[in-house]
CSV table of C-alpha atoms and ligand atoms in Angstrom, one decimal:
chain,number,residue,atom,x,y,z
A,111,MET,CA,84.3,159.3,89.3
A,112,MET,CA,86.9,157.2,87.3
A,113,GLN,CA,84.1,154.8,86.4
A,114,PHE,CA,82.0,157.6,85.1
A,115,ILE,CA,84.9,159.0,82.9
A,116,PHE,CA,85.6,155.5,81.6
A,117,THR,CA,81.9,154.9,80.7
A,118,PHE,CA,81.7,158.3,79.1
A,119,LEU,CA,84.8,157.7,77.0
A,120,THR,CA,83.8,154.2,75.9
A,121,TYR,CA,80.3,155.5,74.9
A,122,HIS,CA,81.9,158.5,73.0
A,123,ILE,CA,84.5,156.4,71.2
A,124,PHE,CA,81.7,153.9,70.2
A,125,ILE,CA,79.5,156.7,68.8
A,126,VAL,CA,82.4,158.3,66.9
A,127,SER,CA,83.7,155.1,65.5
A,128,SER,CA,80.3,153.9,64.4
A,129,GLN,CA,79.5,157.0,62.3
A,130,VAL,CA,79.4,156.4,58.6
A,131,SER,CA,78.4,158.3,55.4
A,132,ASN,CA,76.9,156.9,52.3
A,133,ILE,CA,79.3,157.5,49.4
A,134,LEU,CA,78.3,156.8,45.8
A,135,ILE,CA,81.0,156.2,43.2
A,136,PHE,CA,79.9,156.3,39.6
A,137,ASP,CA,81.5,155.3,36.3
A,138,SER,CA,80.7,153.7,33.0
A,139,GLY,CA,82.5,150.5,33.9
A,140,VAL,CA,85.1,149.2,36.3
A,141,GLY,CA,87.5,152.2,36.0
A,142,GLY,CA,85.9,154.0,39.0
A,143,LEU,CA,87.2,151.1,41.1
A,144,SER,CA,90.7,152.7,40.9
A,145,VAL,CA,89.2,155.8,42.6
A,146,TYR,CA,87.1,153.6,45.0
A,147,ARG,CA,90.4,151.9,46.1
A,148,GLU,CA,92.0,155.2,47.0
A,149,ILE,CA,88.9,156.5,48.9
A,150,GLN,CA,88.3,153.2,50.7
A,151,GLN,CA,91.9,153.0,51.8
A,152,LEU,CA,91.7,156.5,53.3
A,153,LEU,CA,88.2,156.1,54.7
A,154,PRO,CA,87.7,152.4,55.4
A,155,GLU,CA,84.8,152.9,57.8
A,156,GLN,CA,82.3,154.5,55.3
A,157,ASN,CA,79.4,152.9,53.4
A,158,TYR,CA,80.1,152.5,49.7
A,159,PHE,CA,77.7,152.3,46.7
A,160,TYR,CA,79.4,151.7,43.3
A,161,LEU,CA,77.2,152.2,40.3
A,162,PHE,CA,78.4,151.6,36.7
A,163,ASP,CA,76.5,152.4,33.5
A,164,ASN,CA,77.7,149.5,31.4
A,165,GLU,CA,74.6,149.9,29.2
A,166,GLY,CA,76.0,153.3,28.1
A,167,TYR,CA,79.6,152.1,27.9
A,168,PRO,CA,81.9,153.3,26.4
A,169,TYR,CA,81.3,156.9,27.5
A,170,GLY,CA,84.2,158.0,25.4
A,171,GLU,CA,82.1,157.4,22.3
A,172,LEU,CA,78.7,158.3,23.6
A,173,PRO,CA,77.0,161.5,22.2
A,174,GLN,CA,77.3,164.2,24.8
A,175,GLN,CA,73.5,164.8,25.4
A,176,LYS,CA,72.9,161.1,25.8
A,177,LEU,CA,75.7,160.8,28.3
A,178,LEU,CA,74.3,163.8,30.3
A,179,ASN,CA,70.8,162.3,30.4
A,180,ARG,CA,72.0,158.9,31.5
A,181,VAL,CA,74.3,160.2,34.3
A,182,GLU,CA,71.6,162.5,35.6
A,183,ASN,CA,69.0,159.8,35.6
A,184,LEU,CA,71.1,157.0,37.2
A,185,VAL,CA,72.9,159.1,39.8
A,186,SER,CA,69.9,161.1,41.0
A,187,SER,CA,67.8,157.9,41.3
A,188,LEU,CA,70.4,156.1,43.3
A,189,VAL,CA,71.0,159.1,45.5
A,190,THR,CA,67.3,159.2,46.5
A,191,LYS,CA,67.0,155.4,46.9
A,192,MET,CA,70.1,154.9,49.0
A,193,ALA,CA,70.1,158.2,50.9
A,194,ILE,CA,73.6,159.1,49.5
A,195,ASP,CA,75.6,161.8,51.3
A,196,ILE,CA,78.4,162.4,48.7
A,197,VAL,CA,78.6,161.6,45.0
A,198,VAL,CA,81.9,160.9,43.3
A,199,ILE,CA,81.8,161.0,39.5
A,200,ALA,CA,84.8,158.7,39.0
A,201,CYS,CA,84.9,159.2,35.3
A,202,ASN,CA,86.8,161.9,33.5
A,203,THR,CA,84.7,161.7,30.4
A,204,ALA,CA,81.5,162.3,32.3
A,205,SER,CA,83.0,164.8,34.8
A,206,THR,CA,84.1,167.1,32.0
A,207,ILE,CA,80.5,167.8,31.1
A,208,VAL,CA,78.0,166.7,33.9
A,209,LEU,CA,79.2,168.4,37.0
A,210,PRO,CA,77.4,171.8,36.6
A,211,SER,CA,74.0,170.2,36.0
A,212,LEU,CA,74.4,167.4,38.6
A,213,ARG,CA,75.3,170.1,41.2
A,214,LYS,CA,72.1,171.9,40.3
A,215,ILE,CA,69.9,168.8,40.7
A,216,LEU,CA,71.4,167.4,43.9
A,217,ASP,CA,71.7,169.1,47.2
A,218,ILE,CA,74.7,167.1,48.4
A,219,PRO,CA,78.4,167.4,47.5
A,220,VAL,CA,79.4,166.1,44.0
A,221,VAL,CA,83.1,165.4,43.4
A,222,GLY,CA,84.4,165.1,39.9
A,223,VAL,CA,87.6,163.6,38.4
A,224,VAL,CA,89.3,165.6,35.7
A,225,PRO,CA,92.7,164.9,34.1
A,226,ALA,CA,95.6,165.8,36.4
A,227,ILE,CA,97.2,168.3,33.8
A,228,LYS,CA,98.3,170.8,36.5
A,229,PRO,CA,100.4,168.5,38.7
A,230,ALA,CA,101.8,166.7,35.6
A,231,CYS,CA,102.9,170.0,34.0
A,232,ASN,CA,104.6,170.9,37.3
A,233,LEU,CA,106.5,167.6,37.2
A,234,ALA,CA,107.5,167.6,33.5
A,235,GLN,CA,110.8,168.8,32.1
A,236,ARG,CA,109.8,168.2,28.5
A,237,CYS,CA,106.5,167.0,27.3
A,238,VAL,CA,103.3,165.7,29.0
A,239,GLY,CA,101.3,162.9,27.5
A,240,LEU,CA,97.5,163.0,28.2
A,241,ILE,CA,96.1,159.5,27.8
A,242,ALA,CA,92.3,159.6,28.0
A,243,THR,CA,89.2,158.6,26.1
A,244,PRO,CA,88.5,160.1,22.6
A,245,ALA,CA,85.8,162.3,24.1
A,246,THR,CA,87.9,163.6,27.0
A,247,ILE,CA,90.8,164.7,24.7
A,248,GLN,CA,88.3,166.7,22.6
A,249,ARG,CA,86.3,168.4,25.5
A,250,PRO,CA,86.6,172.2,25.8
A,251,TYR,CA,87.1,171.6,29.6
A,252,THR,CA,90.3,169.6,28.9
A,253,HIS,CA,91.6,172.3,26.5
A,254,GLU,CA,90.9,175.0,29.2
A,255,LEU,CA,93.0,172.9,31.7
A,256,ILE,CA,95.8,172.7,29.1
A,257,ARG,CA,95.5,176.5,28.3
A,258,ASP,CA,95.5,177.4,32.0
A,259,PHE,CA,98.2,175.0,33.4
A,260,SER,CA,100.5,173.7,30.7
A,261,SER,CA,102.5,177.0,30.5
A,262,ASP,CA,105.6,176.3,28.4
A,263,LYS,CA,105.1,172.5,28.4
A,264,GLU,CA,104.2,170.6,25.3
A,265,ILE,CA,101.1,168.3,25.6
A,266,CYS,CA,100.7,165.2,23.5
A,267,LEU,CA,97.1,163.9,23.3
A,268,LEU,CA,96.2,160.3,23.0
A,269,GLY,CA,92.6,159.2,23.0
A,270,SER,CA,91.9,155.4,23.0
A,271,THR,CA,88.8,153.3,23.7
A,272,ALA,CA,90.9,150.1,23.1
A,273,LEU,CA,92.8,150.9,26.2
A,274,VAL,CA,89.6,151.2,28.2
A,275,ASP,CA,88.4,147.8,26.9
A,276,MET,CA,91.8,146.4,27.8
A,277,ALA,CA,91.3,147.5,31.5
A,278,GLU,CA,87.8,146.0,31.5
A,279,ARG,CA,89.2,142.7,30.3
A,280,LYS,CA,92.2,142.7,32.7
A,281,LEU,CA,89.8,143.2,35.7
A,282,ARG,CA,88.0,140.0,34.5
A,283,GLY,CA,91.3,138.1,34.6
A,284,VAL,CA,92.3,138.4,30.9
A,285,PRO,CA,96.1,139.0,30.7
A,286,VAL,CA,97.2,142.3,29.0
A,287,ASN,CA,98.7,141.8,25.6
A,288,LEU,CA,101.8,144.0,25.8
A,289,SER,CA,102.4,144.3,22.1
A,290,GLU,CA,98.8,145.5,21.6
A,291,LEU,CA,99.4,148.0,24.4
A,292,ALA,CA,102.7,149.2,22.9
A,293,ASN,CA,100.9,149.7,19.5
A,294,ILE,CA,98.3,151.9,21.3
A,295,LEU,CA,100.9,153.9,23.1
A,296,GLN,CA,103.2,154.2,20.1
A,297,PRO,CA,102.3,157.8,19.2
A,298,ILE,CA,103.6,159.1,22.6
A,299,GLN,CA,106.4,156.6,23.1
A,300,GLY,CA,109.8,158.3,23.5
A,301,ARG,CA,108.3,161.8,23.4
A,302,ILE,CA,107.1,162.4,26.9
A,303,ASP,CA,108.6,162.4,30.5
A,304,VAL,CA,105.2,162.5,32.3
A,305,ALA,CA,102.0,160.7,31.4
A,306,VAL,CA,98.5,161.7,32.8
A,307,LEU,CA,96.2,158.7,33.2
A,308,GLY,CA,93.2,160.8,32.2
A,309,CYS,CA,90.7,158.0,32.4
A,310,THR,CA,89.9,156.1,35.6
A,311,HIS,CA,90.3,152.8,33.8
A,312,PHE,CA,94.0,153.4,33.2
A,313,PRO,CA,95.4,153.1,36.8
A,314,LEU,CA,94.1,149.5,36.5
A,315,LEU,CA,96.8,149.1,33.8
A,316,LYS,CA,99.4,151.1,35.5
A,317,ASP,CA,102.1,148.4,35.8
A,318,GLU,CA,101.7,147.5,32.1
A,319,ILE,CA,101.7,151.1,30.9
A,320,GLN,CA,104.8,151.7,33.0
A,321,GLN,CA,106.5,148.7,31.5
A,322,VAL,CA,105.8,149.9,27.9
A,323,LEU,CA,106.6,153.6,28.4
A,324,GLY,CA,109.7,152.9,30.6
A,325,VAL,CA,110.6,153.7,34.1
A,326,HIS,CA,111.8,157.2,33.2
A,327,VAL,CA,108.2,158.2,32.5
A,328,MET,CA,106.3,159.3,35.5
A,329,LEU,CA,102.6,158.3,35.6
A,330,VAL,CA,100.1,160.7,37.3
A,331,ASP,CA,96.5,160.1,38.2
A,332,SER,CA,93.9,161.9,40.3
A,333,GLY,CA,92.8,159.1,42.6
A,334,LYS,CA,94.6,160.2,45.8
A,335,ALA,CA,93.6,163.8,45.4
A,336,ILE,CA,89.9,162.7,45.0
A,337,ALA,CA,90.2,160.6,48.2
A,338,ARG,CA,91.5,163.6,50.1
A,339,ARG,CA,88.7,165.8,48.8
A,340,VAL,CA,86.1,163.2,49.8
A,341,ALA,CA,87.6,163.0,53.3
A,342,SER,CA,87.4,166.8,53.6
A,343,LEU,CA,83.7,166.7,52.9
A,344,ILE,CA,82.7,164.2,55.5
A,345,SER,CA,81.1,165.9,58.4
A,346,PRO,CA,79.4,164.4,61.5
A,347,GLY,CA,76.1,166.0,60.4
A,348,MET,CA,75.9,163.6,57.4
A,349,CYS,CA,76.8,160.5,59.4
A,350,ARG,CA,74.4,157.8,60.5
A,351,HIS,CA,74.9,154.9,62.9
A,352,VAL,CA,74.6,151.8,60.8
A,353,SER,CA,77.0,148.9,60.0
A,354,GLN,CA,79.5,149.4,57.2
A,355,THR,CA,78.5,148.1,53.7
A,356,ALA,CA,79.8,148.0,50.1
A,357,ARG,CA,77.3,147.4,47.3
A,358,ILE,CA,77.7,147.4,43.6
A,359,PHE,CA,75.1,148.1,40.9
A,360,ALA,CA,75.1,147.8,37.1
A,361,SER,CA,72.7,149.4,34.6
A,362,THR,CA,72.5,146.1,32.7
A,363,SER,CA,73.8,142.7,33.1
A,364,PRO,CA,77.6,142.8,32.7
A,365,TYR,CA,79.5,140.7,30.1
A,366,ASP,CA,81.4,137.9,31.7
A,367,GLY,CA,79.5,138.6,34.8
A,368,GLU,CA,80.7,135.4,36.6
A,369,ALA,CA,84.4,136.4,36.3
A,370,LEU,CA,83.6,140.0,37.3
A,371,THR,CA,81.6,138.9,40.4
A,372,ARG,CA,84.5,136.6,41.4
A,373,VAL,CA,87.0,139.5,41.2
A,374,LEU,CA,84.7,142.0,42.8
A,375,SER,CA,84.4,139.8,45.9
A,376,ASP,CA,88.1,140.5,46.5
A,377,TRP,CA,87.2,144.2,46.4
A,378,GLY,CA,84.6,143.6,49.1
A,379,PHE,CA,81.4,143.5,46.9
A,380,ASN,CA,79.1,140.4,47.3
A,381,HIS,CA,77.2,140.4,44.1
A,382,ILE,CA,76.2,142.8,41.3
A,383,GLU,CA,72.7,144.3,41.7
A,384,ASN,CA,70.7,145.5,38.8
A,385,PHE,CA,70.0,149.3,38.6
A,386,PRO,CA,68.6,150.2,35.1
A,387,ILE,CA,67.8,153.7,33.8
A,388,GLN,CA,64.6,154.8,35.7
A,389,GLY,CA,61.4,155.6,33.9
A,390,SER,CA,62.6,155.8,30.3
A,391,SER,CA,62.6,153.6,27.3
A,392,ASP,CA,65.6,155.4,25.7
A,393,HIS,CA,68.2,152.7,26.3
A,394,SER,CA,71.5,152.7,24.4
A,395,GLN,CA,72.9,149.6,22.8
A,396,PRO,CA,74.6,147.5,25.5
A,397,GLY,CA,78.4,148.0,25.6
A,398,LEU,CA,80.9,145.9,27.4
B,201,DGL,N1,86.4,155.6,33.1
B,201,DGL,C1,86.0,156.6,32.2
B,201,DGL,C2,86.8,157.9,32.3
B,201,DGL,O1,87.5,158.1,33.3
B,201,DGL,C3,85.4,156.4,30.8
B,201,DGL,C4,85.6,155.1,30.1
B,201,DGL,C5,84.6,155.0,28.9
B,201,DGL,O2,83.5,154.5,29.2
B,201,DGL,O3,84.9,155.3,27.8
B,201,DGL,O4,86.8,158.7,31.4
């Protein structure tokens, strides 16, 4: 009897511990890795597929319709090819426009990342700084969040692509120039007590941003909340019994690919695979 119970438990534990879901994390560049880090820490046993559209980068300056077409094309193709169970659009700029259409096209959960205005306003005494891409600070979606959740708090908006470029360079090993960073942050410097990192690239610069803004400014991002959301969506029904993997795909060959590949191996990715826009000749100019 004891032996039967032992065998049953061993078998059961093996089955449960070997169940994994295929999770796709998408961004225009390396920023989504800040979200991947949080999800992977909470759910280390899942399969991860990271796709970045560096051919369309920077999304903060891409015309809206072009962005929509690119995200729909790339995400839905990879979902089909890799039998993805959950999609995470780890990009505020994309999430503020693509979520409704992606959810129509795909029959799996699609999680988006939007600026953490609500928690920031709950924490702020004075003024909240929203640091995001030029597109995100203009989006109607962002202004609805501000209207619904800022209540009596003042919001200072700062849109910057230079900051996104800085995060891309830092991940490739280039040291951050603090005086350049201080220049970018100058419009909100001394005016805010909470800053929303409203672009997934910015948590990669968290230490430097904190250094420039000062320790009295609280930095808020959506990474941990997204990880909890993904955890809540994993159900045994979407799990399969295969060994755990982490693969990374780029829509075109990345700049300074050697440095990037070296760094990505520390994040658990072996090499960068090519995954271009499918079945279309409408390519944007390569970005970073
Ligand atoms: N990481 C992206 C975001 O959260 C966008 C960066 C870009 O391509 O401009 O908005």
